[in-house]
Short mmCIF file of C-alpha atoms in Angstrom, two decimals:
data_model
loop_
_atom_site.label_atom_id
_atom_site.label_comp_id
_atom_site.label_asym_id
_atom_site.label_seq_id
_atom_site.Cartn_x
_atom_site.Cartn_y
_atom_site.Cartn_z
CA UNK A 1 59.62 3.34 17.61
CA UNK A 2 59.82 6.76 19.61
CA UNK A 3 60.31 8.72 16.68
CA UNK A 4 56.65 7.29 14.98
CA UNK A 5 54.97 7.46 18.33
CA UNK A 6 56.09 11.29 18.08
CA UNK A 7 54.47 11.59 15.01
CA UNK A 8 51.58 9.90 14.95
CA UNK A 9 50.90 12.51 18.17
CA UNK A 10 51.86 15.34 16.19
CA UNK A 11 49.77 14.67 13.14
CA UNK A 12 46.71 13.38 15.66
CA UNK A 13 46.63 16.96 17.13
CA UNK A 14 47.40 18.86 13.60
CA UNK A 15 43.89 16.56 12.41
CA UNK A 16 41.99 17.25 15.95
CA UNK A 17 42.79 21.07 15.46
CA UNK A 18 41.75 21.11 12.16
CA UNK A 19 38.44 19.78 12.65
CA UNK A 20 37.92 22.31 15.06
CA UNK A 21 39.27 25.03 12.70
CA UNK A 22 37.06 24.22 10.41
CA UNK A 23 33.88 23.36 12.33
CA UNK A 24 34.33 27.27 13.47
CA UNK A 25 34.66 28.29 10.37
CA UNK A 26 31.60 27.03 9.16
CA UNK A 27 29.69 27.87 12.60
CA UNK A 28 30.78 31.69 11.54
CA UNK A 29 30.01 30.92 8.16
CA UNK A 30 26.36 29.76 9.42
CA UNK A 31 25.89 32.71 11.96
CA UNK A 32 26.45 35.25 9.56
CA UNK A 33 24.01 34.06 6.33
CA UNK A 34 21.33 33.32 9.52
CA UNK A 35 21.88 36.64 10.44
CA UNK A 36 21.54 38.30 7.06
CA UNK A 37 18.33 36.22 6.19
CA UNK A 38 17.08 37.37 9.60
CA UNK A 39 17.64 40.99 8.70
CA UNK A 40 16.58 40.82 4.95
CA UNK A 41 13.15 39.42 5.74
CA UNK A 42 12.37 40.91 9.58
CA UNK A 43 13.54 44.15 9.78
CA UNK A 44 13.57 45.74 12.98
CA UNK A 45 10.63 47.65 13.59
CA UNK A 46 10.48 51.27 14.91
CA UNK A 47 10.22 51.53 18.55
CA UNK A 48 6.47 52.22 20.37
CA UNK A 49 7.49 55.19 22.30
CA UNK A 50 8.12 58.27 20.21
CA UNK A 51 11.16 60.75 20.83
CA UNK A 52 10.04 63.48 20.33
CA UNK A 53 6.20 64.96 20.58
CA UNK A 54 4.19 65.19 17.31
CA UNK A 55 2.66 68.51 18.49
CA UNK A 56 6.29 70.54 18.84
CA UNK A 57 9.00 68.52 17.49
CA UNK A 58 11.91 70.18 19.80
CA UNK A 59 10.20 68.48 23.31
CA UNK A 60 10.25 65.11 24.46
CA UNK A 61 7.52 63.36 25.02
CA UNK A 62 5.84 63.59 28.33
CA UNK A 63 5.20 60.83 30.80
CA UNK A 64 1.41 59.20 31.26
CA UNK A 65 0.29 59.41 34.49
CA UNK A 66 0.24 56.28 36.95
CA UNK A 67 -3.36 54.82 38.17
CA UNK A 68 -3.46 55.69 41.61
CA UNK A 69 -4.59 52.21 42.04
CA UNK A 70 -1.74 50.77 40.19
CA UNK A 71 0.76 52.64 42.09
CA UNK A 72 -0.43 51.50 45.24
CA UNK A 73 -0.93 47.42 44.43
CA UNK A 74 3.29 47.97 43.03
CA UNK A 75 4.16 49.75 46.24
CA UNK A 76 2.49 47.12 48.28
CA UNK A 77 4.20 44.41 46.53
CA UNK A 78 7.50 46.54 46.75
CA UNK A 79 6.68 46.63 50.50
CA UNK A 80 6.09 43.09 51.17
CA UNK A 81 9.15 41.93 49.32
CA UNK A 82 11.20 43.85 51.29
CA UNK A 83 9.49 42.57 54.50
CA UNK A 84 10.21 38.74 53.24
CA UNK A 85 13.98 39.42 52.16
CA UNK A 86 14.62 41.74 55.03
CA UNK A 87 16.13 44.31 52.48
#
């Protein structure tokens, strides 16, 4: 009686592990062929900011200047979040 008991637990967990074993595998399986599809028909597009200036290729590009007005609406927001967390 012990000795079945024993193995009915043992071959239980080999089955439950199994499952699980597998289910992974296929979950990898999945992730990876989603992933190539993904790639194949949206790849990434080049990024908005360019690296280097157009004009003379060795610079960076430079920064655009800040609307006055802009800069002072963010640094009143800045202000008054600071005031309400008392940071």
């Amino acid at each position: 009686m012990q000795n079945e008991l024993i193995q009915q637990g043992i071959s239980l967990m080999l089955y439950g592990m199994g499952t699980v074993f597998v289910f992974l595998a296929i979950l990898v399986l999945v992730t990876f062929s989603m992933s190539a599809i993904v790639k194949r028909f949206f790849p990434e597009v080049e990024s908005l900011t360019p690296a280097t200036n157009s004009i003379n290729p060795g610079t960076a590009a430079q920064p655009q200047a800040v609307d006055p007005k802009r800069l002072a609406v963010i640094s009143a927001a800045i202000k008054k979040h600071r005031e309400t967390t008392g940071r």
